[in-house]
mmCIF file of C-alpha atoms in Angstrom:
data_model
loop_
_atom_site.group_PDB
_atom_site.id
_atom_site.type_symbol
_atom_site.label_atom_id
_atom_site.label_comp_id
_atom_site.label_asym_id
_atom_site.label_seq_id
_atom_site.Cartn_x
_atom_site.Cartn_y
_atom_site.Cartn_z
ATOM 1 C CA MET A 26 -13.356 93.448 68.566
ATOM 2 C CA MET A 27 -14.898 94.345 65.166
ATOM 3 C CA VAL A 28 -14.495 91.391 63.419
ATOM 4 C CA ASN A 29 -17.234 89.761 61.190
ATOM 5 C CA LEU A 30 -16.333 86.549 59.540
ATOM 6 C CA ASN A 31 -18.640 84.011 58.121
ATOM 7 C CA ARG A 32 -18.168 80.629 57.162
ATOM 8 C CA LYS A 33 -17.451 80.986 53.798
ATOM 9 C CA GLU A 34 -14.840 83.846 54.464
ATOM 10 C CA ILE A 35 -12.784 81.940 56.828
ATOM 11 C CA SER A 36 -13.213 78.550 55.259
ATOM 12 C CA GLY A 37 -12.792 79.914 51.565
ATOM 13 C CA SER A 38 -15.326 77.225 50.741
ATOM 14 C CA THR A 39 -18.488 78.086 48.975
ATOM 15 C CA GLY A 40 -20.854 75.968 50.964
ATOM 16 C CA ILE A 41 -21.131 73.992 54.459
ATOM 17 C CA GLN A 42 -20.047 71.004 53.415
ATOM 18 C CA LYS A 43 -17.124 71.872 51.938
ATOM 19 C CA ALA A 44 -15.915 73.780 55.075
ATOM 20 C CA TYR A 45 -15.100 70.460 56.282
ATOM 21 C CA SER A 46 -12.576 69.495 53.881
ATOM 22 C CA ASN A 47 -10.434 72.128 55.465
ATOM 23 C CA LEU A 48 -8.294 72.594 58.500
ATOM 24 C CA VAL A 49 -8.473 75.994 60.362
ATOM 25 C CA LEU A 50 -6.143 77.079 62.873
ATOM 26 C CA ALA A 51 -5.929 80.027 64.431
ATOM 27 C CA GLY A 52 -2.669 81.385 65.663
ATOM 28 C CA ILE A 53 -0.936 83.319 68.181
ATOM 29 C CA THR A 54 2.956 83.771 69.292
ATOM 30 C CA ASP A 55 5.440 85.535 71.246
ATOM 31 C CA THR A 56 2.850 86.734 73.844
ATOM 32 C CA HIS A 57 5.775 87.425 76.402
ATOM 33 C CA ASN A 58 2.915 87.114 79.562
ATOM 34 C CA LYS A 59 0.843 90.285 78.280
ATOM 35 C CA ASN A 60 -2.308 88.188 78.725
ATOM 36 C CA THR A 61 -4.677 90.963 77.433
ATOM 37 C CA TYR A 62 -3.976 89.712 73.762
ATOM 38 C CA VAL A 63 -4.376 86.247 75.053
ATOM 39 C CA LYS A 64 -7.670 87.015 76.286
ATOM 40 C CA ASN A 65 -8.851 88.676 73.280
ATOM 41 C CA PHE A 66 -7.251 85.858 70.957
ATOM 42 C CA LEU A 67 -9.634 83.453 73.320
ATOM 43 C CA LYS A 68 -12.495 85.699 73.087
ATOM 44 C CA PHE A 69 -12.245 85.336 69.251
ATOM 45 C CA VAL A 70 -11.651 81.817 69.089
ATOM 46 C CA ALA A 71 -14.804 81.384 71.372
ATOM 47 C CA LYS A 72 -16.746 83.492 69.066
ATOM 48 C CA TYR A 73 -16.162 81.440 66.063
ATOM 49 C CA LYS A 74 -15.273 77.974 67.417
ATOM 50 C CA TYR A 75 -17.577 76.440 65.161
ATOM 51 C CA TYR A 76 -15.407 77.416 62.491
ATOM 52 C CA ILE A 77 -11.937 76.736 64.319
ATOM 53 C CA SER A 78 -10.399 72.952 64.167
ATOM 54 C CA ASP A 79 -7.563 74.068 66.766
ATOM 55 C CA CYS A 80 -5.341 77.173 68.263
ATOM 56 C CA ILE A 81 -1.569 76.730 68.419
ATOM 57 C CA HIS A 82 0.834 79.113 70.216
ATOM 58 C CA MET A 83 4.224 79.393 68.275
ATOM 59 C CA GLY A 84 6.049 80.063 71.749
ATOM 60 C CA ASP A 85 7.822 82.525 73.791
ATOM 61 C CA LEU A 86 4.901 82.668 76.589
ATOM 62 C CA VAL A 87 7.129 84.290 79.242
ATOM 63 C CA ALA A 88 8.759 87.644 79.348
ATOM 64 C CA THR A 89 12.255 87.204 79.334
ATOM 65 C CA GLU A 90 13.522 83.877 80.816
ATOM 66 C CA PHE A 91 12.053 80.617 82.410
ATOM 67 C CA PRO A 92 11.896 81.627 85.725
ATOM 68 C CA ASN A 93 9.551 84.298 84.846
ATOM 69 C CA PRO A 94 5.645 84.316 85.462
ATOM 70 C CA PHE A 95 3.577 82.062 83.324
ATOM 71 C CA ASP A 96 0.130 83.611 84.103
ATOM 72 C CA SER A 97 -1.597 82.673 80.842
ATOM 73 C CA LYS A 98 -2.298 79.291 82.270
ATOM 74 C CA ASP A 99 -4.860 80.854 84.355
ATOM 75 C CA ILE A 100 -6.945 81.981 81.651
ATOM 76 C CA ALA A 101 -10.329 80.223 80.759
ATOM 77 C CA GLY A 102 -9.761 78.310 77.439
ATOM 78 C CA PHE A 103 -6.088 78.639 77.540
ATOM 79 C CA ASN A 104 -5.093 75.004 78.279
ATOM 80 C CA ASN A 105 -6.784 73.685 75.257
ATOM 81 C CA ILE A 106 -4.401 75.758 73.222
ATOM 82 C CA LEU A 107 -1.262 73.689 71.533
ATOM 83 C CA LEU A 108 1.722 75.227 72.642
ATOM 84 C CA THR A 109 5.404 75.581 71.385
ATOM 85 C CA LEU A 110 8.577 75.916 73.185
ATOM 86 C CA GLY A 111 10.245 79.521 72.858
ATOM 87 C CA ASN A 112 13.497 81.204 73.683
ATOM 88 C CA HIS A 113 12.527 82.945 76.157
ATOM 89 C CA ASP A 114 10.690 79.820 77.538
ATOM 90 C CA ALA A 115 13.786 78.011 77.925
ATOM 91 C CA TYR A 116 16.320 80.569 78.378
ATOM 92 C CA VAL A 117 18.378 80.333 82.050
ATOM 93 C CA GLU A 118 18.857 84.241 81.912
ATOM 94 C CA HIS A 119 17.487 86.943 79.344
ATOM 95 C CA HIS A 120 19.183 86.222 75.855
ATOM 96 C CA GLN A 121 21.338 83.768 76.650
ATOM 97 C CA SER A 122 22.974 80.957 74.350
ATOM 98 C CA PHE A 123 21.747 77.610 73.229
ATOM 99 C CA SER A 124 23.992 76.246 75.990
ATOM 100 C CA ASP A 125 22.085 78.331 78.838
ATOM 101 C CA VAL A 126 18.857 76.812 78.555
ATOM 102 C CA VAL A 127 16.743 74.693 81.279
ATOM 103 C CA SER A 128 16.399 71.013 80.595
ATOM 104 C CA ALA A 129 13.407 69.438 78.719
ATOM 105 C CA SER A 130 12.117 67.903 81.401
ATOM 106 C CA ASP A 131 12.017 71.173 83.447
ATOM 107 C CA ALA A 132 10.457 72.906 80.455
ATOM 108 C CA TYR A 133 7.827 70.302 80.032
ATOM 109 C CA ASN A 134 7.187 70.659 83.684
ATOM 110 C CA LYS A 135 6.413 74.294 83.535
ATOM 111 C CA PHE A 136 4.433 74.301 80.319
ATOM 112 C CA PHE A 137 3.104 71.020 79.176
ATOM 113 C CA SER A 138 2.801 68.268 81.903
ATOM 114 C CA ASP A 139 -0.587 69.720 83.200
ATOM 115 C CA ARG A 140 -2.502 70.276 79.801
ATOM 116 C CA ILE A 141 -0.914 68.359 77.182
ATOM 117 C CA ALA A 142 -3.339 64.876 77.644
ATOM 118 C CA ASN A 143 -6.314 67.229 76.913
ATOM 119 C CA TRP A 144 -4.703 68.039 73.366
ATOM 120 C CA GLY A 145 -5.397 64.540 71.813
ATOM 121 C CA VAL A 146 -1.772 64.616 70.499
ATOM 122 C CA GLU A 147 0.884 61.868 70.110
ATOM 123 C CA TYR A 148 3.455 62.720 72.947
ATOM 124 C CA THR A 149 5.932 61.357 75.320
ATOM 125 C CA THR A 150 6.057 62.591 78.843
ATOM 126 C CA GLY A 151 9.112 65.019 79.241
ATOM 127 C CA ASP A 152 9.472 65.672 75.704
ATOM 128 C CA CYS A 153 8.468 69.302 74.403
ATOM 129 C CA TYR A 154 8.002 68.030 70.686
ATOM 130 C CA TYR A 155 4.716 65.871 69.674
ATOM 131 C CA TYR A 156 2.305 65.697 66.685
ATOM 132 C CA LYS A 157 -1.369 65.571 65.736
ATOM 133 C CA ASP A 158 -3.520 64.027 63.143
ATOM 134 C CA TYR A 159 -6.729 65.678 61.593
ATOM 135 C CA VAL A 160 -8.083 62.547 60.664
ATOM 136 C CA ALA A 161 -10.662 64.338 58.592
ATOM 137 C CA GLN A 162 -8.325 66.543 56.655
ATOM 138 C CA LYS A 163 -5.769 64.103 56.391
ATOM 139 C CA ILE A 164 -3.345 66.445 57.963
ATOM 140 C CA ARG A 165 -0.656 65.928 60.356
ATOM 141 C CA LEU A 166 0.751 68.898 62.598
ATOM 142 C CA ILE A 167 4.171 68.362 64.119
ATOM 143 C CA VAL A 168 5.409 70.611 67.012
ATOM 144 C CA LEU A 169 9.046 70.730 67.551
ATOM 145 C CA ASP A 170 11.248 71.835 70.430
ATOM 146 C CA CYS A 171 13.910 73.950 68.669
ATOM 147 C CA MET A 172 15.375 74.565 72.049
ATOM 148 C CA HIS A 173 16.547 71.159 72.649
ATOM 149 C CA TRP A 174 17.112 69.646 69.073
ATOM 150 C CA ASP A 175 19.117 66.828 68.996
ATOM 151 C CA ALA A 176 20.133 63.358 67.712
ATOM 152 C CA THR A 177 17.114 61.912 69.512
ATOM 153 C CA GLN A 178 14.309 64.450 68.450
ATOM 154 C CA LYS A 179 16.206 63.960 64.894
ATOM 155 C CA ALA A 180 15.481 60.552 64.840
ATOM 156 C CA TRP A 181 11.804 60.889 65.843
ATOM 157 C CA LEU A 182 10.915 63.288 63.292
ATOM 158 C CA ASP A 183 11.903 61.168 60.516
ATOM 159 C CA ASP A 184 10.126 58.244 62.022
ATOM 160 C CA VAL A 185 6.945 60.240 62.055
ATOM 161 C CA LEU A 186 7.663 61.916 58.521
ATOM 162 C CA THR A 187 8.182 58.490 57.162
ATOM 163 C CA ASP A 188 5.022 57.242 58.794
ATOM 164 C CA ALA A 189 3.193 60.220 57.014
ATOM 165 C CA ARG A 190 4.095 59.188 53.701
ATOM 166 C CA ASP A 191 2.579 55.849 54.105
ATOM 167 C CA VAL A 192 1.359 54.971 50.920
ATOM 168 C CA ASN A 193 -1.758 53.228 52.443
ATOM 169 C CA ASN A 194 -2.660 56.029 54.597
ATOM 170 C CA PRO A 195 -0.679 59.301 53.698
ATOM 171 C CA TYR A 196 -0.851 62.627 55.780
ATOM 172 C CA GLN A 197 -0.028 66.181 54.602
ATOM 173 C CA VAL A 198 2.476 67.792 56.980
ATOM 174 C CA ILE A 199 2.749 70.931 58.470
ATOM 175 C CA ILE A 200 5.721 71.285 61.049
ATOM 176 C CA SER A 201 5.530 74.495 63.618
ATOM 177 C CA GLN A 202 8.499 75.798 65.841
ATOM 178 C CA HIS A 203 9.399 78.975 67.576
ATOM 179 C CA ILE A 204 12.847 79.920 65.629
ATOM 180 C CA PRO A 205 12.456 79.664 61.788
ATOM 181 C CA PRO A 206 14.918 76.613 60.687
ATOM 182 C CA CYS A 207 16.639 79.045 58.813
ATOM 183 C CA THR A 208 17.311 82.584 59.402
ATOM 184 C CA ASP A 209 20.287 83.567 57.279
ATOM 185 C CA THR A 210 18.724 86.228 55.152
ATOM 186 C CA SER A 211 20.724 84.894 52.292
ATOM 187 C CA LYS A 212 19.443 81.727 52.136
ATOM 188 C CA ILE A 213 15.589 82.878 51.982
ATOM 189 C CA ASN A 214 13.675 83.683 49.340
ATOM 190 C CA PHE A 215 11.198 86.398 50.452
ATOM 191 C CA PHE A 216 7.902 86.624 48.339
ATOM 192 C CA ASP A 217 7.370 89.888 46.891
ATOM 193 C CA CYS A 218 4.052 91.011 48.669
ATOM 194 C CA SER A 219 2.560 93.343 51.598
ATOM 195 C CA TRP A 220 3.267 90.488 54.217
ATOM 196 C CA ASN A 221 7.146 90.808 54.026
ATOM 197 C CA SER A 222 8.608 94.237 55.759
ATOM 198 C CA LYS A 223 10.158 96.703 53.459
ATOM 199 C CA ASP A 224 12.047 98.018 56.412
ATOM 200 C CA ASP A 225 15.470 96.810 57.891
ATOM 201 C CA VAL A 226 14.166 94.992 60.809
ATOM 202 C CA SER A 227 17.149 93.070 62.377
ATOM 203 C CA ILE A 228 16.596 89.326 62.809
ATOM 204 C CA TYR A 229 18.771 89.080 65.683
ATOM 205 C CA HIS A 230 19.513 85.432 65.820
ATOM 206 C CA THR A 231 21.034 83.399 62.982
ATOM 207 C CA TYR A 232 20.243 79.423 63.140
ATOM 208 C CA TYR A 233 20.281 76.521 61.027
ATOM 209 C CA TYR A 234 18.474 73.167 61.818
ATOM 210 C CA ASP A 235 18.885 69.997 59.780
ATOM 211 C CA SER A 236 15.221 69.122 60.065
ATOM 212 C CA VAL A 237 15.126 71.047 56.679
ATOM 213 C CA GLU A 238 16.841 68.015 55.110
ATOM 214 C CA LEU A 239 14.304 65.330 56.482
ATOM 215 C CA VAL A 240 11.445 67.179 55.168
ATOM 216 C CA ASP A 241 13.460 67.704 51.737
ATOM 217 C CA ASP A 242 13.832 63.727 51.801
ATOM 218 C CA PHE A 243 9.774 63.528 53.229
ATOM 219 C CA GLN A 244 9.263 65.534 49.906
ATOM 220 C CA SER A 245 11.575 63.413 47.357
ATOM 221 C CA ASN A 246 10.006 60.541 48.583
ATOM 222 C CA GLY A 247 6.529 61.369 48.035
ATOM 223 C CA GLY A 248 5.341 63.172 50.939
ATOM 224 C CA VAL A 249 3.340 66.123 50.671
ATOM 225 C CA PHE A 250 4.739 69.176 52.866
ATOM 226 C CA ILE A 251 1.965 72.096 53.601
ATOM 227 C CA MET A 252 4.496 74.433 55.421
ATOM 228 C CA TRP A 253 6.368 75.810 58.360
ATOM 229 C CA LEU A 254 4.444 77.444 60.711
ATOM 230 C CA LEU A 255 6.923 79.802 62.890
ATOM 231 C CA GLY A 256 7.058 83.004 65.421
ATOM 232 C CA HIS A 257 10.049 84.405 66.891
ATOM 233 C CA TRP A 258 11.015 87.381 64.555
ATOM 234 C CA HIS A 259 8.367 89.939 65.838
ATOM 235 C CA ILE A 260 7.424 90.676 62.085
ATOM 236 C CA ASP A 261 5.659 88.927 59.378
ATOM 237 C CA GLY A 262 7.696 86.760 57.084
ATOM 238 C CA VAL A 263 6.742 84.542 53.772
ATOM 239 C CA GLY A 264 8.674 82.562 51.292
ATOM 240 C CA THR A 265 10.751 79.452 50.795
ATOM 241 C CA PHE A 266 14.420 78.905 51.500
ATOM 242 C CA VAL A 267 16.848 78.857 48.640
ATOM 243 C CA ASP A 268 18.116 75.528 49.029
ATOM 244 C CA TYR A 269 14.873 74.226 49.781
ATOM 245 C CA PRO A 270 12.701 76.028 47.478
ATOM 246 C CA ASN A 271 9.881 73.223 47.858
ATOM 247 C CA GLN A 272 9.400 74.227 51.807
ATOM 248 C CA LEU A 273 6.741 77.293 52.150
ATOM 249 C CA PHE A 274 7.571 78.819 55.664
ATOM 250 C CA VAL A 275 4.717 81.606 56.906
ATOM 251 C CA VAL A 276 6.550 83.533 60.437
ATOM 252 C CA GLN A 277 3.850 85.108 62.041
ATOM 253 C CA ALA A 278 4.296 88.645 63.748
ATOM 254 C CA GLN A 279 4.225 88.890 67.628
ATOM 255 C CA THR A 280 0.619 89.008 69.097
ATOM 256 C CA ALA A 281 1.858 91.337 72.104
ATOM 257 C CA ALA A 282 2.357 94.870 71.579
ATOM 258 C CA ASP A 283 5.100 96.643 73.791
ATOM 259 C CA ASN A 284 5.806 100.445 73.012
ATOM 260 C CA ALA A 285 9.241 100.206 74.633
ATOM 261 C CA ASN A 286 10.142 97.739 71.867
ATOM 262 C CA ASP A 287 8.319 99.143 69.102
ATOM 263 C CA GLY A 288 11.451 98.911 66.886
ATOM 264 C CA TRP A 289 11.265 95.284 66.668
ATOM 265 C CA ARG A 290 7.938 95.061 64.500
ATOM 266 C CA ASP A 291 7.214 97.008 61.562
ATOM 267 C CA MET A 292 3.675 97.781 62.812
ATOM 268 C CA ALA A 293 2.345 100.058 65.107
ATOM 269 C CA ARG A 294 0.010 99.193 67.541
ATOM 270 C CA VAL A 295 -2.521 101.324 69.665
ATOM 271 C CA ASP A 296 -4.362 99.883 72.830
ATOM 272 C CA GLY A 297 -8.355 100.245 72.325
ATOM 273 C CA THR A 298 -8.140 99.948 68.341
ATOM 274 C CA GLU A 299 -8.090 97.065 66.021
ATOM 275 C CA SER A 300 -4.465 97.363 65.657
ATOM 276 C CA GLU A 301 -4.273 96.599 69.253
ATOM 277 C CA ASN A 302 -4.685 92.790 68.523
ATOM 278 C CA CYS A 303 -2.280 90.798 66.016
ATOM 279 C CA PHE A 304 -2.746 86.978 64.903
ATOM 280 C CA ASN A 305 -3.735 85.012 62.267
ATOM 281 C CA VAL A 306 -6.399 82.369 61.140
ATOM 282 C CA TYR A 307 -4.852 79.731 58.609
ATOM 283 C CA SER A 308 -7.637 77.958 56.543
ATOM 284 C CA ILE A 309 -5.651 74.671 54.894
ATOM 285 C CA ASP A 310 -7.412 73.111 52.219
ATOM 286 C CA PRO A 311 -5.952 69.663 51.196
ATOM 287 C CA LEU A 312 -7.808 69.221 48.168
ATOM 288 C CA LYS A 313 -6.811 72.240 46.245
ATOM 289 C CA LYS A 314 -3.322 72.267 48.708
ATOM 290 C CA TYR A 315 -4.268 76.345 49.334
ATOM 291 C CA ILE A 316 -3.276 78.054 52.435
ATOM 292 C CA ARG A 317 -5.767 80.979 53.127
ATOM 293 C CA VAL A 318 -4.364 83.344 55.764
ATOM 294 C CA ALA A 319 -6.374 85.875 57.366
ATOM 295 C CA ARG A 320 -5.012 88.535 59.783
ATOM 296 C CA VAL A 321 -6.939 89.489 63.067
ATOM 297 C CA GLY A 322 -6.356 92.843 64.306
ATOM 298 C CA ALA A 323 -3.134 94.934 63.238
ATOM 299 C CA GLU A 324 -3.339 94.923 59.226
ATOM 300 C CA TYR A 325 -1.099 97.754 58.004
ATOM 301 C CA ASP A 326 2.824 98.323 58.369
ATOM 302 C CA ARG A 327 4.600 101.561 58.938
ATOM 303 C CA ASN A 328 4.974 101.430 54.525
ATOM 304 C CA LEU A 329 0.904 101.495 55.018
ATOM 305 C CA GLN A 330 1.541 98.111 53.134
ATOM 306 C CA HIS A 331 -1.976 95.660 54.036
ATOM 307 C CA LYS A 332 -1.715 92.607 55.549
ATOM 308 C CA ASP A 333 -5.222 91.690 55.845
ATOM 309 C CA SER A 334 -5.397 88.219 53.644
ATOM 310 C CA MET A 335 -2.807 86.332 51.705
ATOM 311 C CA LEU A 336 -3.647 83.070 49.355
ATOM 312 C CA LEU A 337 -0.364 80.527 49.287
ATOM 313 C CA SER A 338 -0.407 77.691 46.961
ATOM 314 C CA TYR A 339 1.857 74.626 48.312
ATOM 315 C CA ASN A 340 1.661 72.732 45.456
ATOM 316 C CA SER A 341 3.340 75.381 43.565
ATOM 317 C CA GLU A 342 5.072 77.022 46.462
ATOM 318 C CA ASN A 343 3.821 80.436 45.398
ATOM 319 C CA ILE A 344 1.603 83.364 46.713
#
């Protein structure tokens, strides 16, 4: 891979000491059991491990449905990646509804049970949601299970958010799940930037999670919300929600490439070139309230919009 990032570039800092105030996450999503891309990602992480705080996978580890092979687990280094449950990871059969998903405990046993204890997260055995505190940066990363969203998980999230705004020990919050919490495009304020597609790419599911209401309550009571970190669409997306304009979201494009399903993406991908890969590095500065996003791999969409880097302010909810 033709990648050359130094400490200043990846952290956005002006010196080594400043870099330690930033949380740097490397993210992949929608790998669908295409493990060449997972291996490439882990090679990048190994090369720049000194700069990267953690790695996260935003879901859809398997190809089509729950019974499909989960081969990524056998790749060296994979067990250190924080995982998020995707729709394909839980479907009983391909493209079924939310009523046709495996139990949370079955999903936990397949994807989480052998590795979650190594992640340094707060979790309950059998649940596919958890949180992790980065004490140096005072940032809490919350990972939700969007495939088994229920009253129990909602109450858990409410408690975790309430704890994060403790005036004596406050944490800024990132929430990650696979499916964006609102996918009704009439309810989304997409920023006018190159990271949003100009093509009419179909967002083929419409969902709404009332977790956005809990985040709104968290913010209204003094909590600092950084962003929603999401997958599922197979294209990039960045903006806010019309009804919740203080909630930033970043949807990351599909990491795997599949020429048979090329219409699901707005970027052409060619094996053996830089465009073969597609993943992001996020550097969160809790002091300036900046999110610096760098794309590794595919940078141009079919309209030649360039997606190499982006600076977001979660203090003013703009780009």
